[in-house]
Structures are given as structure tokens and as C-alpha cells.
Short mmCIF file of C-alpha atoms and ligand atoms in Angstrom, two decimals:
data_model
loop_
_atom_site.label_atom_id
_atom_site.label_comp_id
_atom_site.label_asym_id
_atom_site.label_seq_id
_atom_site.Cartn_x
_atom_site.Cartn_y
_atom_site.Cartn_z
CA MET A 3 13.69 -24.46 -2.39
CA ASN A 4 16.88 -24.64 -4.51
CA SER A 5 18.88 -21.46 -4.79
CA ILE A 6 17.32 -18.88 -7.05
CA HIS A 7 18.89 -18.52 -10.50
CA VAL A 8 20.05 -14.96 -11.23
CA THR A 9 20.72 -13.57 -14.66
CA PRO A 10 22.47 -10.20 -14.04
CA THR A 11 21.87 -7.30 -16.36
CA ALA A 12 24.73 -6.32 -18.72
CA ASP A 13 23.37 -2.75 -18.86
CA SER A 14 22.76 -1.26 -15.42
CA LYS A 15 20.80 1.99 -15.34
CA ILE A 16 21.71 2.93 -11.78
CA ASN A 17 24.07 5.76 -12.85
CA ASP A 18 21.20 7.48 -14.67
CA VAL A 19 19.21 7.85 -11.42
CA ASP A 20 19.23 10.99 -9.33
CA PHE A 21 18.73 9.48 -5.89
CA ASN A 22 18.43 12.94 -4.37
CA ASN A 23 15.35 13.80 -6.48
CA LEU A 24 13.26 10.64 -6.44
CA GLY A 25 9.59 10.75 -7.32
CA PHE A 26 7.32 7.84 -6.40
CA GLY A 27 7.55 4.74 -8.52
CA THR A 28 8.88 6.35 -11.62
CA VAL A 29 12.26 4.72 -12.13
CA PHE A 30 12.71 0.95 -11.89
CA SER A 31 15.59 -1.09 -10.60
CA ASP A 32 17.77 -3.26 -12.82
CA HIS A 33 16.18 -6.64 -12.04
CA MET A 34 12.89 -8.40 -11.41
CA LEU A 35 11.78 -11.69 -9.98
CA VAL A 36 9.62 -13.80 -12.27
CA CYS A 37 7.72 -17.03 -11.68
CA ASP A 38 5.13 -18.71 -13.86
CA TYR A 39 2.10 -20.87 -12.98
CA LYS A 40 1.01 -23.46 -15.48
CA ASP A 41 -0.09 -27.10 -15.49
CA GLY A 42 -1.28 -26.71 -11.92
CA HIS A 43 1.92 -25.54 -10.26
CA TRP A 44 4.27 -22.61 -9.73
CA SER A 45 7.66 -23.04 -11.36
CA ALA A 46 11.06 -22.08 -9.84
CA PRO A 47 11.43 -18.31 -9.47
CA GLU A 48 14.27 -16.53 -11.27
CA VAL A 49 15.86 -13.08 -11.08
CA ILE A 50 16.26 -11.59 -14.56
CA PRO A 51 17.00 -8.07 -15.89
CA TYR A 52 14.00 -5.72 -15.72
CA GLN A 53 12.35 -6.01 -19.12
CA ALA A 54 9.11 -5.92 -21.14
CA ILE A 55 6.92 -9.07 -21.06
CA SER A 56 5.09 -10.50 -24.04
CA LEU A 57 1.43 -11.48 -23.67
CA MET A 58 -1.32 -12.65 -26.06
CA PRO A 59 -4.23 -10.17 -26.50
CA SER A 60 -6.49 -13.05 -25.40
CA SER A 61 -4.78 -13.30 -21.98
CA LYS A 62 -7.47 -13.05 -19.38
CA ILE A 63 -5.81 -10.19 -17.52
CA PHE A 64 -6.88 -7.91 -20.36
CA HIS A 65 -10.52 -9.03 -20.38
CA TYR A 66 -11.42 -9.84 -16.83
CA GLY A 67 -8.79 -7.94 -14.82
CA GLN A 68 -7.72 -11.03 -12.88
CA SER A 69 -4.73 -9.44 -11.12
CA ILE A 70 -3.60 -8.60 -7.62
CA PHE A 71 -0.67 -6.67 -6.13
CA GLU A 72 1.11 -5.82 -2.90
CA GLY A 73 2.96 -2.72 -1.71
CA MET A 74 6.03 -3.10 0.48
CA LYS A 75 9.31 -1.24 1.10
CA ALA A 76 12.96 -2.12 1.76
CA TYR A 77 15.09 0.24 3.86
CA LYS A 78 18.83 0.74 4.54
CA ASP A 79 20.06 1.58 8.00
CA ILE A 80 23.13 3.70 8.78
CA GLU A 81 25.28 0.51 8.77
CA ASN A 82 24.11 -0.25 5.25
CA GLN A 83 22.06 -3.24 6.35
CA THR A 84 18.82 -3.95 4.47
CA TRP A 85 15.46 -4.28 6.27
CA LEU A 86 11.92 -5.27 5.39
CA PHE A 87 8.90 -4.37 7.46
CA ARG A 88 6.44 -7.23 8.36
CA PRO A 89 6.91 -9.04 5.01
CA GLU A 90 4.91 -12.05 6.16
CA GLU A 91 1.88 -9.76 6.55
CA ASN A 92 2.20 -8.79 2.91
CA PHE A 93 2.56 -12.42 1.91
CA ASN A 94 -0.46 -13.46 3.87
CA ARG A 95 -2.55 -10.62 2.41
CA PHE A 96 -1.30 -11.44 -1.12
CA ASN A 97 -2.73 -14.95 -0.80
CA LEU A 98 -6.00 -13.59 0.66
CA SER A 99 -6.26 -11.43 -2.38
CA ALA A 100 -5.33 -14.35 -4.68
CA LYS A 101 -8.06 -16.54 -3.13
CA ARG A 102 -10.69 -13.81 -3.67
CA LEU A 103 -9.68 -13.40 -7.32
CA ALA A 104 -9.58 -17.23 -7.90
CA ILE A 105 -5.80 -17.03 -8.49
CA PRO A 106 -3.76 -20.05 -7.31
CA GLU A 107 -2.03 -19.24 -3.98
CA LEU A 108 1.73 -18.70 -4.10
CA PRO A 109 4.09 -20.77 -1.93
CA LYS A 110 5.53 -18.66 0.93
CA GLU A 111 9.18 -19.43 0.06
CA VAL A 112 8.73 -18.23 -3.54
CA PHE A 113 7.52 -14.87 -2.22
CA ILE A 114 9.94 -14.40 0.72
CA GLU A 115 13.10 -16.08 -0.63
CA GLY A 116 12.43 -14.63 -4.10
CA LEU A 117 12.17 -11.15 -2.65
CA LYS A 118 15.39 -11.56 -0.60
CA ALA A 119 17.27 -12.82 -3.69
CA LEU A 120 16.01 -9.81 -5.75
CA LEU A 121 17.02 -7.36 -2.99
CA LYS A 122 20.50 -8.83 -2.77
CA VAL A 123 21.06 -8.33 -6.47
CA ASP A 124 19.61 -4.78 -6.52
CA GLU A 125 20.90 -3.77 -3.07
CA GLN A 126 22.54 -0.63 -4.53
CA TRP A 127 19.06 0.57 -5.59
CA ILE A 128 17.84 0.95 -1.99
CA PRO A 129 18.01 4.70 -1.31
CA THR A 130 19.58 5.95 1.90
CA GLN A 131 18.21 9.55 1.65
CA GLN A 132 15.81 10.63 4.46
CA GLY A 133 12.23 9.82 3.52
CA SER A 134 13.24 7.48 0.62
CA SER A 135 13.00 3.70 0.33
CA LEU A 136 12.86 0.99 -2.25
CA TYR A 137 9.18 0.48 -3.03
CA ILE A 138 8.46 -3.13 -3.83
CA ARG A 139 5.59 -4.29 -6.07
CA PRO A 140 4.70 -8.01 -6.07
CA ILE A 141 2.04 -8.71 -8.71
CA ILE A 142 0.22 -11.76 -10.09
CA PHE A 143 -1.86 -11.59 -13.25
CA ALA A 144 -3.67 -14.01 -15.52
CA THR A 145 -1.56 -14.90 -18.62
CA GLY A 146 -3.82 -17.83 -19.62
CA GLU A 147 -5.87 -17.23 -22.76
CA GLY A 148 -9.59 -17.32 -23.50
CA PHE A 149 -12.74 -15.27 -23.72
CA HIS A 150 -14.70 -17.54 -21.35
CA ALA A 151 -15.37 -15.52 -18.14
CA SER A 152 -13.68 -18.07 -15.81
CA PRO A 153 -10.30 -18.20 -14.07
CA ALA A 154 -7.25 -18.50 -16.27
CA ASP A 155 -5.12 -21.67 -16.35
CA ALA A 156 -1.81 -19.73 -16.31
CA TYR A 157 -0.44 -16.76 -14.30
CA LYS A 158 2.71 -14.79 -13.82
CA PHE A 159 4.16 -13.63 -10.57
CA ILE A 160 6.59 -10.75 -10.76
CA ILE A 161 8.29 -8.57 -8.15
CA CYS A 162 9.66 -5.28 -9.48
CA THR A 163 10.98 -2.41 -7.42
CA ALA A 164 11.38 1.40 -7.61
CA PRO A 165 13.59 3.63 -5.56
CA SER A 166 11.03 6.16 -4.34
CA GLY A 167 10.56 9.34 -2.37
CA ALA A 168 7.35 10.75 -0.97
CA TYR A 169 4.02 9.60 -2.42
CA PHE A 170 2.31 13.01 -1.83
CA ALA A 171 3.98 16.33 -2.13
CA GLY A 172 2.46 19.00 0.11
CA LYS A 173 -0.83 19.19 1.89
CA VAL A 174 -3.73 16.99 1.02
CA LYS A 175 -7.26 18.31 0.70
CA VAL A 176 -9.94 15.65 0.39
CA LEU A 177 -13.55 15.43 -0.69
CA ILE A 178 -16.04 13.23 1.26
CA GLU A 179 -17.62 11.15 -1.42
CA GLN A 180 -21.45 11.08 -1.53
CA LYS A 181 -22.11 9.30 -4.84
CA TYR A 182 -19.47 6.83 -5.85
CA SER A 183 -18.26 3.80 -3.87
CA ARG A 184 -14.97 2.04 -3.58
CA SER A 185 -16.35 -1.28 -2.37
CA ALA A 186 -19.42 -3.11 -1.12
CA ASN A 187 -20.32 -5.94 1.24
CA GLY A 188 -19.35 -9.25 -0.26
CA GLY A 189 -17.13 -7.49 -2.83
CA VAL A 190 -13.36 -7.23 -3.19
CA GLY A 191 -12.71 -4.13 -1.23
CA TYR A 192 -10.46 -5.96 1.25
CA ALA A 193 -8.28 -7.45 -1.49
CA LYS A 194 -5.52 -5.63 -3.36
CA ALA A 195 -7.14 -6.29 -6.69
CA GLY A 196 -5.87 -3.93 -9.42
CA GLY A 197 -9.49 -3.11 -10.44
CA ASN A 198 -10.23 -1.71 -6.96
CA TYR A 199 -7.88 1.10 -7.73
CA ALA A 200 -8.91 1.66 -11.37
CA GLY A 201 -12.42 2.08 -10.10
CA GLN A 202 -11.24 5.02 -7.97
CA PHE A 203 -9.67 6.96 -10.82
CA TYR A 204 -12.81 8.50 -12.24
CA PRO A 205 -14.38 9.78 -8.94
CA THR A 206 -10.88 11.05 -7.95
CA GLN A 207 -10.58 12.90 -11.28
CA LEU A 208 -13.94 14.61 -10.56
CA ALA A 209 -12.68 15.57 -7.08
CA ILE A 210 -9.44 17.02 -8.55
CA GLU A 211 -11.49 19.07 -11.01
CA LYS A 212 -13.21 20.55 -7.94
CA GLY A 213 -9.89 21.45 -6.35
CA TYR A 214 -9.33 18.44 -4.07
CA ASN A 215 -6.47 15.94 -4.14
CA GLN A 216 -8.29 12.80 -3.00
CA VAL A 217 -11.61 11.24 -2.17
CA ILE A 218 -12.68 10.05 1.30
CA TRP A 219 -14.59 6.87 0.75
CA THR A 220 -17.82 6.34 2.61
CA ASP A 221 -19.87 3.15 2.86
CA ASP A 222 -21.81 2.27 -0.31
CA ASN A 223 -25.15 1.91 1.43
CA THR A 224 -25.59 5.18 3.33
CA HIS A 225 -22.44 7.24 2.42
CA GLU A 226 -22.45 8.14 6.15
CA HIS A 227 -19.71 5.96 7.52
CA ILE A 228 -16.12 7.06 6.72
CA GLU A 229 -14.09 4.12 5.45
CA GLU A 230 -10.89 4.96 3.57
CA ALA A 231 -8.85 7.91 2.27
CA GLY A 232 -8.07 7.43 -1.39
CA SER A 233 -5.87 4.34 -1.49
CA MET A 234 -5.11 4.50 2.28
CA ASN A 235 -6.81 3.71 5.55
CA ILE A 236 -8.10 6.71 7.42
CA PHE A 237 -7.61 7.96 11.06
CA VAL A 238 -9.25 10.94 12.75
CA ARG A 239 -8.27 12.43 16.05
CA ILE A 240 -11.14 13.85 18.10
CA ASN A 241 -9.80 15.62 21.15
CA ASN A 242 -7.08 13.18 22.25
CA THR A 243 -8.65 9.99 20.92
CA LEU A 244 -7.41 8.39 17.73
CA ILE A 245 -10.23 6.69 15.78
CA THR A 246 -10.19 4.38 12.76
CA GLY A 247 -12.87 2.20 11.35
CA PRO A 248 -12.86 -1.64 11.80
CA THR A 249 -11.65 -3.67 8.86
CA SER A 250 -14.44 -5.48 6.87
CA ASP A 251 -15.20 -6.84 3.44
CA ARG A 252 -15.01 -3.24 2.32
CA ILE A 253 -11.88 -2.04 4.03
CA LEU A 254 -8.30 -3.09 3.40
CA ASP A 255 -6.50 -4.64 6.33
CA GLY A 256 -3.60 -2.21 6.09
CA ILE A 257 -0.23 -3.16 7.57
CA THR A 258 0.53 0.54 8.27
CA ARG A 259 -2.91 0.86 9.85
CA LYS A 260 -2.48 -2.05 12.23
CA SER A 261 1.11 -0.98 13.08
CA ILE A 262 -0.05 2.52 13.93
CA LEU A 263 -2.77 1.11 16.18
CA GLU A 264 -0.14 -0.87 18.11
CA ILE A 265 2.31 1.97 18.24
CA ALA A 266 -0.35 4.46 19.45
CA GLU A 267 -1.34 2.04 22.26
CA ASP A 268 2.31 1.66 23.16
CA GLU A 269 2.66 5.48 23.28
CA GLY A 270 -0.34 5.60 25.67
CA ILE A 271 -2.63 7.24 23.13
CA ASN A 272 -6.33 6.56 23.60
CA VAL A 273 -7.37 4.49 20.55
CA GLU A 274 -10.83 3.54 19.33
CA VAL A 275 -11.42 1.06 16.47
CA ARG A 276 -15.07 1.69 15.72
CA LYS A 277 -17.40 2.95 12.95
CA PHE A 278 -17.46 6.73 12.73
CA THR A 279 -19.64 9.00 10.66
CA VAL A 280 -19.44 12.06 8.49
CA THR A 281 -21.95 13.73 10.79
CA GLU A 282 -19.63 13.03 13.81
CA VAL A 283 -16.58 14.51 11.94
CA VAL A 284 -18.42 17.61 10.77
CA GLU A 285 -19.86 18.18 14.28
CA ALA A 286 -16.32 17.76 15.69
CA SER A 287 -15.05 20.31 13.09
CA LYS A 288 -17.74 22.76 14.15
CA ASN A 289 -17.09 22.39 17.89
CA GLY A 290 -13.36 22.42 17.55
CA SER A 291 -12.78 18.85 18.79
CA LEU A 292 -11.54 17.52 15.39
CA LYS A 293 -7.81 17.97 15.78
CA GLU A 294 -6.36 15.77 13.02
CA MET A 295 -7.18 13.57 10.10
CA PHE A 296 -4.71 11.39 8.17
CA GLY A 297 -4.32 8.59 5.69
CA ALA A 298 -2.11 5.66 6.34
CA GLY A 299 -0.59 3.25 3.90
CA THR A 300 2.71 1.69 2.84
CA ALA A 301 3.39 4.20 0.09
CA ALA A 302 2.57 7.40 1.89
CA VAL A 303 3.19 6.04 5.41
CA ILE A 304 1.12 8.83 7.12
CA SER A 305 -0.37 11.55 5.00
CA PRO A 306 -1.86 14.49 7.05
CA ILE A 307 -5.08 15.89 5.69
CA ALA A 308 -5.25 19.74 5.75
CA GLY A 309 -8.94 20.06 4.97
CA TYR A 310 -12.02 18.40 3.56
CA GLY A 311 -15.06 19.27 1.57
CA PHE A 312 -18.56 18.00 2.33
CA LYS A 313 -21.77 19.03 0.55
CA GLY A 314 -20.28 22.22 -0.81
CA VAL A 315 -18.64 23.36 2.44
CA ASP A 316 -14.89 23.32 3.07
CA TYR A 317 -13.61 22.54 6.56
CA GLU A 318 -9.97 23.15 7.62
CA LEU A 319 -8.04 21.11 10.08
CA PRO A 320 -6.10 23.14 12.69
CA GLU A 321 -2.29 23.53 12.28
CA LEU A 322 -0.91 21.87 15.42
CA GLU A 323 2.53 22.27 16.90
CA ASN A 324 2.95 18.65 17.85
CA PRO A 325 0.55 16.59 15.80
CA MET A 326 0.03 12.88 16.68
CA ALA A 327 0.46 12.07 12.97
CA LEU A 328 4.04 13.35 13.01
CA LYS A 329 4.88 11.52 16.23
CA LEU A 330 3.42 8.24 14.88
CA LYS A 331 5.13 8.71 11.53
CA LYS A 332 8.47 9.27 13.18
CA ARG A 333 8.16 6.21 15.39
CA ILE A 334 7.06 3.89 12.55
CA THR A 335 9.74 5.14 10.12
CA ASP A 336 12.43 4.94 12.80
CA ILE A 337 11.47 1.32 13.43
CA GLN A 338 11.40 0.58 9.63
CA THR A 339 14.84 2.08 9.10
CA ASN A 340 16.35 0.51 12.28
CA LYS A 341 16.97 3.92 13.88
CA THR A 342 15.23 2.84 17.00
CA GLU A 343 14.51 -0.39 18.82
CA ASP A 344 11.71 -2.59 17.41
CA PRO A 345 9.87 -3.92 20.47
CA PHE A 346 7.20 -5.45 18.31
CA GLY A 347 9.49 -7.82 16.31
CA TRP A 348 8.30 -6.38 12.97
CA THR A 349 11.56 -5.74 11.13
CA VAL A 350 13.36 -8.49 9.18
CA ARG A 351 16.92 -8.23 8.18
CA VAL A 352 17.71 -9.28 4.62
C1 COI B 184 0.50 1.32 -0.93
O1 COI B 184 0.28 2.22 -0.07
O2 COI B 184 1.59 0.76 -0.92
C2 COI B 184 -0.49 0.91 -1.85
O3 COI B 184 -0.46 -0.24 -2.30
C3 COI B 184 -1.47 1.85 -2.41
C4 COI B 184 -1.06 2.28 -3.76
C5 COI B 184 -2.16 2.77 -4.61
C6 COI B 184 0.08 3.30 -3.73
#
């Protein structure tokens, strides 16, 4: 690929940002990568100032939700070097999602080289504060017009970024969902389709009205198998065994999830990847063997769950002195920020 054309902004907003008080995904860096698909091929990507885009109301994104995204992060180490974490995994999953949504697959170099070019231009936007990073959002959506319910003939690929702090503030209390479903066999649950997340908003609002922060998704058929935690994968620790469900049509193949599994094994933690049920978790709560429960995802990294509600009863998780969640979070974030050796070969220097 030829070098990527960059149009720098004449009006940087970086001095308006309080890097010591970052929310999650609320302020956006100066530039974005853009690349269009039309006439059967992806054009050359460009870096341009972050700006609004103009679309026709008949663009298929608005009618049929043909859109996908990824979530990634860039980190700075103490020597001011920039690092990405397993970017090829994001690229591969992006194209898996694209295929499921009948979106033309993106060439790898457009994604990887485009992202590197964008990060070079917006390097100053990568926060160095503890717990902060540059959250990266690659998206593709249908720009092609028409009311016919069929794939569009034109698409836009954009990467925009946001210097971000923690995704969740404080302890998370969750409700085990018994009515609504996030996904179904043969559906799009494994893809990062925008609509997967929109479909969660209403049941999550209902859970918030009842005093919870998030929903624990159970399988659509029996509501007995625990599958995901809000927009994250879910882990439970029963006694000293760490358990997470196997990925499937219904469960996202999370990059944080699979990294935690490898780190846990490397740490000598007993790990089981198997289906587990609400009954098993409630029983474990009652007999005191349920030690921890946490969500895992790029945005939140590891989000400990303080308690959960099920059929009108609230169960609390014990407050441990040395939780596994904290140990695993420290190891993964130390690898991501190049504070510790990366024996897995996951980090990529930009
Ligand atoms: C992420 O964890 O990065 C995700 O993509 C989930 C999103 C809803 C925050």
C-alpha cells in the first residue's frame, strides 16, 4: 500500500482536554481514518481532521442497521513508546463480523497500516495516566442508498479514537435476565454488530430501574445458562476454579476473555471453559463456594461484580483481600502497557 495521505487539523482541541479527569469515550481525538467502498473495491485510506460526515437519509445504515465495530486500545509506556494489544485479533474479528452482516471484507493493510498512521498523527492523545488509554473505534457502515432490504453497494470504514479512563465507576450489581435475550443460535451474537448492543439497551434500562447496573445474559432457550455480562464476557470463580462459558454463535469471542484464560493458566490457576448454570451459581452462593464474578472486555478490562439479583433475591459476593480478578487485571494491563514482559507475543509496538 502507498503511504497514507494525512491532512492535519488546523484547529487542535488537545489543550481543551483534562487528561486527569477522563470519562469513557466522551472526547475525541483530532483526526480520523476514512476509507470508502464503492464499485466493488475499497479505496486508499486517508487520515483527515475529525469531523461530521454527510449521509443521505436513504443510506441503508439507517434502515437496516448494516454496521459493525471493534473496540481496541493504544497505550504509552514509561519511555513514551506506543503499544497495541493483539490488533490482528481485532482485525480478524472485524472481518468475521463483516461477513455475517454481508459487508465486504476489509484488506488487512488498510486496517493495520491505517491505524498505525492515525496513531502517529494523534500520538499526543494517548493518555499516560494510570488506568487510562486511547480507546479505538473502527467502524464500517452502509452508505449505499435504497429501501430494498438487501446489502448496500457502498460502505464507509472509519477509525476514530477517544482518550479514555475507566468504563465503570464503582461496584457493579447485576440482574440475571430471565425474559429478554441478547442472541440466539444462528444469529449475530458472536459478531460486533451495532444492533446487538442497541438490543440490550431496553432490558438494561429495566434492570437499572430496579437498582442494578447491568444485565447478565442467559441463553435464549432456557435462560438457565449464563452467557455474558452486559457487553462483556463473564467469568465466575467457584472455590479456586475460574469458569467461563465456551464461545458459540451466541457469545462474542472476546480478546480480553481469551487473554485472561491464557494468563490464568500461566499463573497456575485452575481454569474450566464449560457451560455453567444459574442454578450452579446460586447454589455456590448459598454454600459459600462462589468467591468471585467478573466481566471481561476491552473497554472495562476486568469489572468485578459485587452482587447479583435473581428471581427477586439479591446475592452478595464476598469482599476478598486478594481477588483473582485484581491479579489478572494487573497482569494483563502490565503487559498492555509494557510494564512487564510479554511472554505471549501479544503486544505490537507502533
Ligand atoms: C469493548 O469492550 O471494547 C466493547 O466493544 C464493548 C462496548 C460496548 C464498550
